[in-house]
Amino acid sequence: QSYFDNIVIPLLEEDNPGREAEVAEIFTSIDSDGNGLIDKTELVATLRTHMDKFKHIAEAELDQLVSSMDKNNSGKIDFN
């Protein structure tokens, strides 16, 4: 298991009181266009760069991963 598996994904998927600065830093590093949202393309690029198991993941699994972090059903992950 990598840092990304153990730290980043759980931070983005769950509420993390007291860890807002850490979550914000990770979020900003993934949000490559700086618009305050992480879209599927940005997430996939980061996952495939940092996690071997995502190099050949099916599209449906990626959609499910994004959905698990998309709190307002916009198709994007919002820091707020």
Coordinates of C-alpha atoms in Angstrom, one line a residue:
Q1 CA 0.0 0.0 0.0
S2 CA 1.3 3.4 -0.9
Y3 CA 1.0 6.9 0.7
F4 CA -1.7 7.6 -1.8
D5 CA -3.7 4.5 -0.8
N6 CA -3.3 5.0 2.9
I7 CA -3.4 8.8 3.3
V8 CA -4.7 10.7 0.2
I9 CA -7.8 8.6 -0.8
P10 CA -9.1 8.4 2.8
L11 CA -8.6 12.1 3.3
L12 CA -10.6 13.0 0.2
E13 CA -13.3 10.4 0.9
E14 CA -14.1 11.3 4.5
D15 CA -14.7 14.3 6.7
N16 CA -11.5 15.0 8.5
P17 CA -11.9 17.5 11.3
G18 CA -8.6 19.1 12.3
R19 CA -6.9 18.0 9.0
E20 CA -8.3 20.7 6.8
A21 CA -4.8 22.1 5.9
E22 CA -3.5 18.7 4.9
V23 CA -6.6 18.0 2.8
A24 CA -6.4 21.4 1.2
E25 CA -2.7 20.8 0.2
I26 CA -3.5 17.4 -1.3
F27 CA -6.6 18.8 -3.1
T28 CA -4.6 21.7 -4.6
S29 CA -1.9 19.3 -5.8
I30 CA -4.5 17.2 -7.7
D31 CA -6.5 20.3 -9.0
S32 CA -4.2 20.9 -11.9
D33 CA -6.2 23.7 -13.5
G34 CA -6.7 25.5 -10.2
N35 CA -10.5 25.9 -10.5
G36 CA -11.2 24.6 -7.0
L37 CA -12.7 21.3 -8.4
I38 CA -11.1 18.0 -9.2
D39 CA -12.6 16.4 -12.3
K40 CA -12.3 12.8 -13.4
T41 CA -9.4 13.6 -15.7
E42 CA -7.3 15.3 -13.0
L43 CA -8.0 12.5 -10.5
V44 CA -7.2 9.8 -13.0
A45 CA -3.9 11.5 -14.0
T46 CA -2.9 11.7 -10.4
L47 CA -3.9 8.1 -9.5
R48 CA -2.2 6.6 -12.6
T49 CA 1.0 8.6 -11.8
H50 CA 1.1 7.5 -8.1
M51 CA -0.6 4.1 -7.9
D52 CA 0.2 1.2 -10.1
K53 CA -3.1 -0.5 -9.5
F54 CA -4.9 2.4 -11.3
K55 CA -2.8 2.1 -14.5
H56 CA -5.4 -0.3 -16.1
I57 CA -8.5 0.4 -14.1
A58 CA -11.9 0.1 -15.9
E59 CA -13.8 3.3 -16.7
A60 CA -16.8 2.1 -14.5
E61 CA -14.5 1.7 -11.5
L62 CA -13.1 5.2 -12.0
D63 CA -16.7 6.6 -12.2
Q64 CA -17.5 4.8 -9.0
L65 CA -14.4 6.3 -7.3
V66 CA -15.3 9.8 -8.4
S67 CA -18.9 9.3 -7.2
S68 CA -17.7 8.2 -3.8
M69 CA -16.0 11.5 -3.3
D70 CA -18.5 13.7 -5.2
K71 CA -20.6 15.1 -2.3
N72 CA -23.0 17.2 -4.4
N73 CA -23.4 14.9 -7.5
S74 CA -21.8 17.5 -9.8
G75 CA -19.4 14.9 -11.4
K76 CA -16.5 16.8 -9.8
I77 CA -14.9 16.7 -6.3
D78 CA -15.3 20.0 -4.5
F79 CA -13.0 20.9 -1.6
N80 CA -15.9 22.6 0.2

